[in-house]
Short mmCIF file of C-alpha atoms and ligand atoms in Angstrom, two decimals:
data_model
loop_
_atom_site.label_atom_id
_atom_site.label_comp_id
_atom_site.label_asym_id
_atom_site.label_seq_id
_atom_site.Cartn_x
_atom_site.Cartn_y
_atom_site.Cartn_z
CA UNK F 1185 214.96 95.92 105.28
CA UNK F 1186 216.40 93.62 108.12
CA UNK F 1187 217.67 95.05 111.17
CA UNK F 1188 220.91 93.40 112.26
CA UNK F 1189 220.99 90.91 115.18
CA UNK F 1190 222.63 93.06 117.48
CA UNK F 1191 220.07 96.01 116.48
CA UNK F 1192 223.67 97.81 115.45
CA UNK F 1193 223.40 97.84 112.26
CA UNK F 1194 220.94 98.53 109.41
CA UNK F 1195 221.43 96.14 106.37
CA UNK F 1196 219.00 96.22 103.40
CA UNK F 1197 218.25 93.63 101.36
CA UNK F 1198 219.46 94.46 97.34
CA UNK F 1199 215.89 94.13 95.97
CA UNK F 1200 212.22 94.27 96.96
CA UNK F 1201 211.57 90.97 95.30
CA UNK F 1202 208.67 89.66 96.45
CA UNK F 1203 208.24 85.74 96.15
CA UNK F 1204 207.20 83.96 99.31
CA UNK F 1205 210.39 81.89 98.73
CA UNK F 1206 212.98 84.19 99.01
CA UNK F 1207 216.04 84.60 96.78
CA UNK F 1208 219.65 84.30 98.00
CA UNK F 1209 218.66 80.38 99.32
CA UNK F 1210 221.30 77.77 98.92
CA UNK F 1211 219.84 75.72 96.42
CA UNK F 1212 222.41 74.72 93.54
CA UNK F 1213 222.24 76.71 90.29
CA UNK F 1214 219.19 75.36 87.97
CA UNK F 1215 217.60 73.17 91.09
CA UNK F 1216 214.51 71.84 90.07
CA UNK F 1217 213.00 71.70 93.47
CA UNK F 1218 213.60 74.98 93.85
CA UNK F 1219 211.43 76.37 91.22
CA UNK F 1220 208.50 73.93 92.21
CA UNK F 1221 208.14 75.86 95.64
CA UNK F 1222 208.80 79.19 94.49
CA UNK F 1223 205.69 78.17 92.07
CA UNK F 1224 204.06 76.22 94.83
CA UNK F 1225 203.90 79.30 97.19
CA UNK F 1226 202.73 81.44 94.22
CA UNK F 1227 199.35 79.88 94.48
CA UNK F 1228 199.05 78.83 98.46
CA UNK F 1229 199.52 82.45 99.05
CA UNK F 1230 200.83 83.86 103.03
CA UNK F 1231 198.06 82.20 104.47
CA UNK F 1232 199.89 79.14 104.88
CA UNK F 1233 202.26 77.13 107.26
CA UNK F 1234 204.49 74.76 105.66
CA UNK F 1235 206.13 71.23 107.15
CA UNK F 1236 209.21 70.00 105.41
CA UNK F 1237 211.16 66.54 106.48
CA UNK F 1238 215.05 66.81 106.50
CA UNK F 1239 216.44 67.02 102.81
CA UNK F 1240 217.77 69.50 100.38
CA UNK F 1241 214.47 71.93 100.59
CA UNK F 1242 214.85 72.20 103.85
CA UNK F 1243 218.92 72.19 104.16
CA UNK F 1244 219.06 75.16 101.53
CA UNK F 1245 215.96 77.10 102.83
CA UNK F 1246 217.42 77.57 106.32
CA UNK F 1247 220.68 77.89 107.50
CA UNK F 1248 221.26 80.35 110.57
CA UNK F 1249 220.42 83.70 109.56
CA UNK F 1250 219.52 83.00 106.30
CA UNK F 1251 216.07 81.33 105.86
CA UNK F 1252 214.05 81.94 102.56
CA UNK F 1253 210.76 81.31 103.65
CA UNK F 1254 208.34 84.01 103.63
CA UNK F 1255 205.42 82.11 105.15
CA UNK F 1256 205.79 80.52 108.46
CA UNK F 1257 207.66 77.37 108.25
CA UNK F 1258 207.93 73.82 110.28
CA UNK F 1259 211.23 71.51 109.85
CA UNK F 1260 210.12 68.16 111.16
CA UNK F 1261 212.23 64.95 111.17
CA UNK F 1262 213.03 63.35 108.10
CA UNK F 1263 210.90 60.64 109.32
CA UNK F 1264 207.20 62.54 110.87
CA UNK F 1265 206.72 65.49 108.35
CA UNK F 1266 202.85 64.69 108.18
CA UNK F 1267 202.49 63.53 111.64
CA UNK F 1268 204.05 67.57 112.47
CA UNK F 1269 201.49 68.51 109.82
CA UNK F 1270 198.95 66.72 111.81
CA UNK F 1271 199.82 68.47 114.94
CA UNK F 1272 199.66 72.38 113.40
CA UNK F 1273 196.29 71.52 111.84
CA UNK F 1274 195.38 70.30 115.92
CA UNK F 1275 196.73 73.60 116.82
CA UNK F 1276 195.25 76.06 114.90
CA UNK F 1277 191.37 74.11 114.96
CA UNK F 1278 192.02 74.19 118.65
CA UNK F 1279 192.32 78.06 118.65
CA UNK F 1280 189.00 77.92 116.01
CA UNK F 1281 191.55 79.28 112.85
CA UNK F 1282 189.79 82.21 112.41
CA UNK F 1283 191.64 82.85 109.25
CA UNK F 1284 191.45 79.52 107.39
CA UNK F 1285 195.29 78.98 107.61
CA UNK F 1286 196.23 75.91 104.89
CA UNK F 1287 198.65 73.72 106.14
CA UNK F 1288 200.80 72.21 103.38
CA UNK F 1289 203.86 69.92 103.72
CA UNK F 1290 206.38 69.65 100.96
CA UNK F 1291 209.09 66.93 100.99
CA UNK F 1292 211.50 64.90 98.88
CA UNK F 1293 211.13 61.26 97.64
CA UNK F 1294 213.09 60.07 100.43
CA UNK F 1295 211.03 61.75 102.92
CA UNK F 1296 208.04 60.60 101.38
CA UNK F 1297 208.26 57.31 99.52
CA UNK F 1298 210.51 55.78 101.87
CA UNK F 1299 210.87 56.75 105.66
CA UNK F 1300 208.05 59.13 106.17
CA UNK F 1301 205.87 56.70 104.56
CA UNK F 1302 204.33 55.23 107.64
CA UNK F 1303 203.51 58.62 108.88
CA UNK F 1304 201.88 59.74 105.89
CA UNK F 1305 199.79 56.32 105.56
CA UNK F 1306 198.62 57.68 109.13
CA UNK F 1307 197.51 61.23 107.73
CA UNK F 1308 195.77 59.83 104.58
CA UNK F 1309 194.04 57.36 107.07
CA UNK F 1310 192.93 60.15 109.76
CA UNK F 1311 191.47 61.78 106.58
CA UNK F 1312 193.61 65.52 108.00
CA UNK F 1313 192.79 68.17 105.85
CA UNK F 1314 196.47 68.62 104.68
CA UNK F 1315 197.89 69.08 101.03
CA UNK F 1316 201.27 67.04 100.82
CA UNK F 1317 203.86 67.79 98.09
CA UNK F 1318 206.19 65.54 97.36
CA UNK F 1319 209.22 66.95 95.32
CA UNK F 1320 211.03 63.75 93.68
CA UNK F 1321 214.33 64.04 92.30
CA UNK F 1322 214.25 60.73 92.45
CA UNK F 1323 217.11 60.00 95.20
CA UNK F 1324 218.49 60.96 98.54
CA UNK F 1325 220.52 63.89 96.89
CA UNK F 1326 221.02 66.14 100.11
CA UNK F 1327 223.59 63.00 101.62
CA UNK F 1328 225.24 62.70 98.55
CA UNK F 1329 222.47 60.97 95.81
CA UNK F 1330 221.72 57.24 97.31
CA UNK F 1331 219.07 55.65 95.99
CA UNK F 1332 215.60 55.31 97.19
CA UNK F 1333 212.58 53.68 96.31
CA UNK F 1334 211.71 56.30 94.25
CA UNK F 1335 215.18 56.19 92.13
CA UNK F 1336 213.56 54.43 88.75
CA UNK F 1337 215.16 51.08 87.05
CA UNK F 1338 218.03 51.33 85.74
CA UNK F 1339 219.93 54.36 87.07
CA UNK F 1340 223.18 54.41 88.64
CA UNK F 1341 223.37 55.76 92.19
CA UNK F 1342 226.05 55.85 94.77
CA UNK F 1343 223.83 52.88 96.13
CA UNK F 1344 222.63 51.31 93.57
CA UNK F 1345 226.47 51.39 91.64
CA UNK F 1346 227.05 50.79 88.06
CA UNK F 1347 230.22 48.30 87.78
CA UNK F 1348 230.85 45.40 85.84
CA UNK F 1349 227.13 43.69 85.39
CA UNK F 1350 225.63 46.02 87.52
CA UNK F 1351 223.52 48.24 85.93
CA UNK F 1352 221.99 50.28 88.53
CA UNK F 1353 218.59 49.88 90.13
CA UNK F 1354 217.26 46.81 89.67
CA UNK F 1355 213.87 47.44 90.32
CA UNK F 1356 210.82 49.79 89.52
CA UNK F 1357 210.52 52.77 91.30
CA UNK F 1358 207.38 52.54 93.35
CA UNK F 1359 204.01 53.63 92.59
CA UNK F 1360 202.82 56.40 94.69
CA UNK F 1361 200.00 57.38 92.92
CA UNK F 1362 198.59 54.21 93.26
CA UNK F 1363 199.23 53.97 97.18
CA UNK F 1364 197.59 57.30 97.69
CA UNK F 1365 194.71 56.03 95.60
CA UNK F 1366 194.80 52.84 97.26
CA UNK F 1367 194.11 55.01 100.87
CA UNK F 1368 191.29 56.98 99.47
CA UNK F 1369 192.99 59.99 99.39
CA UNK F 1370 190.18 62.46 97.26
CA UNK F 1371 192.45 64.45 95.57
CA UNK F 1372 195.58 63.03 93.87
CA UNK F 1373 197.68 64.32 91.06
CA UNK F 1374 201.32 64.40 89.30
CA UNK F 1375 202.25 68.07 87.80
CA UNK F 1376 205.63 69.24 86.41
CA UNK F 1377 207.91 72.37 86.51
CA UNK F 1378 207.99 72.41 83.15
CA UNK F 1379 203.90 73.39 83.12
CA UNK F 1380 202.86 75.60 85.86
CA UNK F 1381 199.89 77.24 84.84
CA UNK F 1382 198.73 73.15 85.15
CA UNK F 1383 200.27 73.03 88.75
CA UNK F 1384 199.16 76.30 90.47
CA UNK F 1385 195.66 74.60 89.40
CA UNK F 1386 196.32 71.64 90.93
CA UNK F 1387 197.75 73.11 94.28
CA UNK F 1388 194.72 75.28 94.19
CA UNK F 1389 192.70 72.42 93.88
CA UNK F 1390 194.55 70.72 96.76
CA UNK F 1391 194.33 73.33 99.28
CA UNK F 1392 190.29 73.91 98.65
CA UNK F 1393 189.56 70.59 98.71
CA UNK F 1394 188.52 69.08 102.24
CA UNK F 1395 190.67 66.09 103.41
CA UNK F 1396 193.96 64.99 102.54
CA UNK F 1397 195.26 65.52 98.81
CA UNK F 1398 198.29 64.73 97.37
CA UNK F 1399 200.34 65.94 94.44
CA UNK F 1400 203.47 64.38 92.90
CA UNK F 1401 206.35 66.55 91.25
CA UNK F 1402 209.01 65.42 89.38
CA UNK F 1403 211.89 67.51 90.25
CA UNK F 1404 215.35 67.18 88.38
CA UNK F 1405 218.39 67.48 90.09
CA UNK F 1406 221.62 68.30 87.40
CA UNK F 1407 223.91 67.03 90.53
CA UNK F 1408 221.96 63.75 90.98
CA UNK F 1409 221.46 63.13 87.38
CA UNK F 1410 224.35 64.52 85.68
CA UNK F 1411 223.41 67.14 82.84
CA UNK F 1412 223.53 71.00 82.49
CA UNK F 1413 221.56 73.27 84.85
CA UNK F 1414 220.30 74.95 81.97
CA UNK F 1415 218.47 71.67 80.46
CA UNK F 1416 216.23 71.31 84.38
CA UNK F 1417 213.43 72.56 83.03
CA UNK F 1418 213.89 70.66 79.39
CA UNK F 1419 213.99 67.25 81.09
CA UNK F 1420 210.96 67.59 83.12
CA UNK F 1421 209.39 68.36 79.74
CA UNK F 1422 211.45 65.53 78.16
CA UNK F 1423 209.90 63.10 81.22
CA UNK F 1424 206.31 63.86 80.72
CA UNK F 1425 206.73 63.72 76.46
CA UNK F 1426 207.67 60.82 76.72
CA UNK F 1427 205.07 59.05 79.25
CA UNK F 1428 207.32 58.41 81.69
CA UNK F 1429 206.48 60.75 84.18
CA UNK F 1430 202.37 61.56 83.23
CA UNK F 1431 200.57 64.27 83.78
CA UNK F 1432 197.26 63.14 85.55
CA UNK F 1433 194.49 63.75 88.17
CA UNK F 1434 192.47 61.83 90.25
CA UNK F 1435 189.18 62.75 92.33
CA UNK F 1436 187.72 60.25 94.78
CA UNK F 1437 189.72 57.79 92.67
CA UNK F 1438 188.09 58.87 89.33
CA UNK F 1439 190.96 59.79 86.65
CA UNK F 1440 189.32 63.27 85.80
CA UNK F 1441 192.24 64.48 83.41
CA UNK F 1442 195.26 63.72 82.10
CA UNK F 1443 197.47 65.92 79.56
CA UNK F 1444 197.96 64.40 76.20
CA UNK F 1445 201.15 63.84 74.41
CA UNK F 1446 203.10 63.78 71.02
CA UNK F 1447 204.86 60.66 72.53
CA UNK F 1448 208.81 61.52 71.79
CA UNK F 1449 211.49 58.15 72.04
CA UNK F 1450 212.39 57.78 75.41
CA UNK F 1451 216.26 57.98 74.91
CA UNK F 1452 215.54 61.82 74.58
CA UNK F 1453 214.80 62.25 78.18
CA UNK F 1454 217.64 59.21 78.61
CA UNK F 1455 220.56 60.38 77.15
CA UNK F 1456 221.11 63.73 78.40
CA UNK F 1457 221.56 62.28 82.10
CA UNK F 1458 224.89 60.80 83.24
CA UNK F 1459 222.90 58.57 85.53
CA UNK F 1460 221.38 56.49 82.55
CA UNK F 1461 225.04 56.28 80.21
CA UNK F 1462 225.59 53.50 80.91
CA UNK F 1463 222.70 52.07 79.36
CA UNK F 1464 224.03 52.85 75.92
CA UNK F 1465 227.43 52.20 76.17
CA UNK F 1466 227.07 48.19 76.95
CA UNK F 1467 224.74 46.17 74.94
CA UNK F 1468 224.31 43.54 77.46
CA UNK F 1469 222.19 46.15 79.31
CA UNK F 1470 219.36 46.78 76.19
CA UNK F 1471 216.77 44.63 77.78
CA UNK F 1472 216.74 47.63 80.67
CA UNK F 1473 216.42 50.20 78.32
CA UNK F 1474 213.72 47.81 76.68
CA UNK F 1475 212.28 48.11 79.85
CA UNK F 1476 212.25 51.69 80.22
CA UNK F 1477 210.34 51.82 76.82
CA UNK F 1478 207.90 49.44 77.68
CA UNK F 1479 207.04 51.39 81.08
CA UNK F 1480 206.53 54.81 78.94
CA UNK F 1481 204.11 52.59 76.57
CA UNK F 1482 202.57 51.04 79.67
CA UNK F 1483 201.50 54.52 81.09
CA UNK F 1484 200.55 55.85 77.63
CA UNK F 1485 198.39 53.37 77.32
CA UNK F 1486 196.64 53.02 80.91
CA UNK F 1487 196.14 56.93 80.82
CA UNK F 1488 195.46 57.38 77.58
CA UNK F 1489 197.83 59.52 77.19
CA UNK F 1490 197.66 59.90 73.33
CA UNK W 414 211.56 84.35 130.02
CA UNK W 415 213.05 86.56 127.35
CA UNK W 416 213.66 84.27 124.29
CA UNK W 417 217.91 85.49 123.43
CA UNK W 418 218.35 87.56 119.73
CA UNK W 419 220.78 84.27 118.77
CA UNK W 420 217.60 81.74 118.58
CA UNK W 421 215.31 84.42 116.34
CA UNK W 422 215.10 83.66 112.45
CA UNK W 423 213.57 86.48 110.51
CA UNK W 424 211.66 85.61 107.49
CA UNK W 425 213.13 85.93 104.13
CA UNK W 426 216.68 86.62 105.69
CA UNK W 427 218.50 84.88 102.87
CA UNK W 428 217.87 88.21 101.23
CA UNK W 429 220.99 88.89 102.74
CA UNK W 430 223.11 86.25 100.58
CA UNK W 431 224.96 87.43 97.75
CA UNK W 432 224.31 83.91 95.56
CA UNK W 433 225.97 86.11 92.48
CA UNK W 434 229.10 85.43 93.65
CA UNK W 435 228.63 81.44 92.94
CA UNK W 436 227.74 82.41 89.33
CA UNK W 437 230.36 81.61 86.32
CA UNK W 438 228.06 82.15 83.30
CA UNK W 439 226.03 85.89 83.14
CA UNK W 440 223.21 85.84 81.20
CA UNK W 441 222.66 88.68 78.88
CA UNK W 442 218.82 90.48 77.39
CA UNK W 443 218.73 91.19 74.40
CA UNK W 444 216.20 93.94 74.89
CA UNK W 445 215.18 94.35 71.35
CA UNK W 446 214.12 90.49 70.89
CA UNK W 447 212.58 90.20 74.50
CA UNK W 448 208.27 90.17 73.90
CA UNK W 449 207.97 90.37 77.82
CA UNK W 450 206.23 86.93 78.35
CA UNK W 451 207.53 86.40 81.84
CA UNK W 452 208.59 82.82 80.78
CA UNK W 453 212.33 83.26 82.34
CA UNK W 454 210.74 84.98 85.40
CA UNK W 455 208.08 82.34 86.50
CA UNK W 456 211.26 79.79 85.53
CA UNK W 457 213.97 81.44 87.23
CA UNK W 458 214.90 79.00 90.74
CA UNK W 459 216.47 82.33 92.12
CA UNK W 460 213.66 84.68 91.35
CA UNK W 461 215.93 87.03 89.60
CA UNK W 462 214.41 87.96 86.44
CA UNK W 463 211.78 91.09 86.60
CA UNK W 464 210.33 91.81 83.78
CA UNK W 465 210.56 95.90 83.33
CA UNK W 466 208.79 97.93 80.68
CA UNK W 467 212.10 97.49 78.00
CA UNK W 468 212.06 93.74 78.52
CA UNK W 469 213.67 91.76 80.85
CA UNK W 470 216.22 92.51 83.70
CA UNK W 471 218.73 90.21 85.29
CA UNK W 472 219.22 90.51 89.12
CA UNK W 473 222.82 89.60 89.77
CA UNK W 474 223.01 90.11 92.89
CA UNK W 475 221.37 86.36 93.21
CA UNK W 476 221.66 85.18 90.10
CA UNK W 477 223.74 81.83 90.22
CA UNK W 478 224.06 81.46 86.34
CA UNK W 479 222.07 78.44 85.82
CA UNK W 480 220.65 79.36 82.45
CA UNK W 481 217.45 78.04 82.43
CA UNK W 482 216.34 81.10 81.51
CA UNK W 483 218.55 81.36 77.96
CA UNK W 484 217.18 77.82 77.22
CA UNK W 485 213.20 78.57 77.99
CA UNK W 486 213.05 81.96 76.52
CA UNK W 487 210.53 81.54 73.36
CA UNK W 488 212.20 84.25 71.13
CA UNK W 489 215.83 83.12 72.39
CA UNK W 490 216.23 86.54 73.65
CA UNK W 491 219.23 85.66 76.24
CA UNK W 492 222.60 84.66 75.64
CA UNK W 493 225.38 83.82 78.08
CA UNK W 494 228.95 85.34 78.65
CA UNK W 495 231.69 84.24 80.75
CA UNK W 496 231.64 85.79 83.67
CA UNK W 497 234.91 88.01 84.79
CA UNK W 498 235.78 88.87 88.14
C1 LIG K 1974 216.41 59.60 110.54
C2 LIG K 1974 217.36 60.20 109.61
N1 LIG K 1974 218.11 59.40 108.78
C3 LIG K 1974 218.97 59.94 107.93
C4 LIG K 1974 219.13 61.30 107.84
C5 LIG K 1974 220.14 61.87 106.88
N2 LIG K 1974 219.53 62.55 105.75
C6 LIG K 1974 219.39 63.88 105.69
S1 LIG K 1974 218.74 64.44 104.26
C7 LIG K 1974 218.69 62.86 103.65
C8 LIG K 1974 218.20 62.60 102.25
C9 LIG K 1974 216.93 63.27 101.88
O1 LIG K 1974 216.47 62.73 100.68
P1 LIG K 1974 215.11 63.21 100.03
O2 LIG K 1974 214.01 63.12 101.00
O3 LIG K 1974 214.93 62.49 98.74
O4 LIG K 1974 215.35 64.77 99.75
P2 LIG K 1974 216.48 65.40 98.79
O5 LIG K 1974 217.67 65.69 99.61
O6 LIG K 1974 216.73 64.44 97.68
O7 LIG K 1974 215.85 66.65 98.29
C10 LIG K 1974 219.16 61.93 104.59
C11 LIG K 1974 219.29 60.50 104.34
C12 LIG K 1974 218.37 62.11 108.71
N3 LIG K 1974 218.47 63.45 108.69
N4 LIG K 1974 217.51 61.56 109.58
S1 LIG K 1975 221.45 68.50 95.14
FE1 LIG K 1975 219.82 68.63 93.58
S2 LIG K 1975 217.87 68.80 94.70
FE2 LIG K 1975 219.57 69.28 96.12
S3 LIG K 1975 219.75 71.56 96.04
FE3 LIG K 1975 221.20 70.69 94.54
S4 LIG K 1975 220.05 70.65 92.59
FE4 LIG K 1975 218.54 70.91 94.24
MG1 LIG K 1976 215.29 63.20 96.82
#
């Protein structure tokens, strides 16, 4: 039951549903992001403050009077999310945190990958015993989907525009697994939406282990990409069948598992998306899609994926 | 200093939100097919599916009609109708 501002009047809420991310958030029908947290928050349990940068999580989990989160929350600047992490974790070891509170941060590619990534080079370096999320759709889709170094080669964004040669990104998205590794971060791993017995393991994993750790989520977005809210949780299927987005985990930089695959043709996970048509409408653009195979291969082949 | 009501957010207030109301597709149990595996719950971005002793039950107060659930379910249990208001 909430009690109305004024104290006047009583309202109660329809249902006694009891997620620690609240229904009746903004999120757009079938948003991918918002079934990683819901998922997420499953496993951290209420013991557990949470830092998110500007971007859709934390635009749809929090207008006035009508936050969703159920655990204590943090919204930093799009820019410092770990640094604000940082600073909780000072707080509550400064007061001894009797209860073992877990801080976690969960943020979007932008926030992550591109201008929070100074500030989380800092927390992998200080070694703070954080677990960040990062929840990639794969653009800047709370402004209106620009690209960002996380949008992969070969998709159209309002950014990186598909017109006359143009045929979208023209480079690889980057490689954040490897720049987590690369800091000695001792617990790193990718996990999907579309297998979540697989990610309340890993987030378990995350929060127990000491230090930083780091998990990567591929979240799709039907307004970014352009395909039915129904088919969210098909294409995050459709991403890891195919190699493109693999499933894998790494401690103190050892590759201790990664999920094998009945490798199915990339266009599969291509064609559904608006944000790839253009791809197979004009053959002078086959070499990209040639491209996009060869990085599925690439990954099937460096994890072992088969 | 008393902190005024106007800067207090209460946890879990977007209970409040009637997200049915965005909804244009309804999704409809078919009780008899449903085996009660959760799936459409643990998928649902909304949180409305609770799985009852009969099968499956659609919240629509939130539910926004995505459909994820009609697409996941293993047995194909759900269906969609256009919604009429
Ligand atoms: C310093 C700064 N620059 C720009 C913005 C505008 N802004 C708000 S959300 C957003 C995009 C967020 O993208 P991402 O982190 O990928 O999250 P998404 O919205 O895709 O979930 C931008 C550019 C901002 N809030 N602060
Ligand atoms: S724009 Fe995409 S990521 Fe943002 S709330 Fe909508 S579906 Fe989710
Ligand atoms: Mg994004």
């Amino acid at each position: 039951m909430i009690v109305d501002r004024e104290g006047e009047k009583e309202m109660t809420m329809q249902t006694e549903v009891k997620e620690l991310h609240a229904p009746g958030h903004r999120a757009c029908p079938g948003c991918g992001c918002a079934i990683a947290v819901k998922s997420i928050l499953r496993e951290t349990g209420p013991n557990t403050i949470v830092v998110s940068p500007t971007g859709c999580l934390e635009t749809f989990t929090s207008p006035i009077r009508g936050s969703s989160w159920e655990v204590p929350w943090i919204h930093s600047l799009f820019e410092n999310a770990p640094a604000i992490a940082t600073g909780v974790l000072a707080g509550l070891n400064a007061k001894g945190n009797p209860d073992g509170t877990k801080v976690v941060v969960i943020g979007g590619d932008g926030g992550t990958y591109d201008i929070g990534m100074g500030s989380l080079s800092g927390m992998f370096e200080r070694k703070d015993d954080i677990l960040y999320i990062c929840y990639d759709n794969e653009a800047y889709m709370n402004t209106g989907i620009q690209g960002s170094s996380a949008t992969p080669l070969g998709v159209g964004t309002t950014t990186t525009p598909v017109t006359g040669n143009s045929f979208g990104k023209t480079v690889e998205k980057k490689d954040l697994v490897a720049i987590a590794l690369a800091h000695g971060v001792p617990y790193v791993a990718t996990a999907s939406i579309a297998n979540l017995a697989d990610l309340k393991k890993k987030v378990r994993k995350g929060m127990d282990n000491p230090g930083p750790a780091f998990i990567l989520m591929l979240t799709p977005c039907n307004v970014g990409w352009g395909y039915e809210p129904e088919e969210t949780v098909e294409l995050a299927r459709k991403a890891v069948e195919t190699g493109l987005f693999p499933i894998v985990e790494f401690e103190d930089g050892d590759l201790v598992s990664a999920l094998k695959i009945r490798p199915v043709p990339v266009e599969e996970y291509l064609k559904p998306q608006k944000r790839y048509q253009h791809l197979f409408k004009n053959e002078k653009f086959t070499d990209v899609l040639e491209a996009i195979r060869k990085k599925a291969e690439d990954n099937i082949k460096k994890f072992d994926l088969v | 200093m008393d902190l005024l009501l106007g800067g207090v957010c209460k946890a879990g207030e977007s209970k409040r939100l009637e997200t049915g109301k965005w909804r244009s597709f309804r999704p409809v149990v078919d009780r008899n097919r449903c085996i009660k595996c959760g799936k459409c719950a643990d998928l649902c971005p909304d949180s409305c599916m609770e799985i009852k002793e009969d099968g499956a039950e659609v919240n629509l107060y939130y539910c926004k009609g995505c459909l994820i659930c009609m697409r996941e379910c293993p047995v194909k249990a759900i269906t969609k109708e256009v919604e009429e208001k």
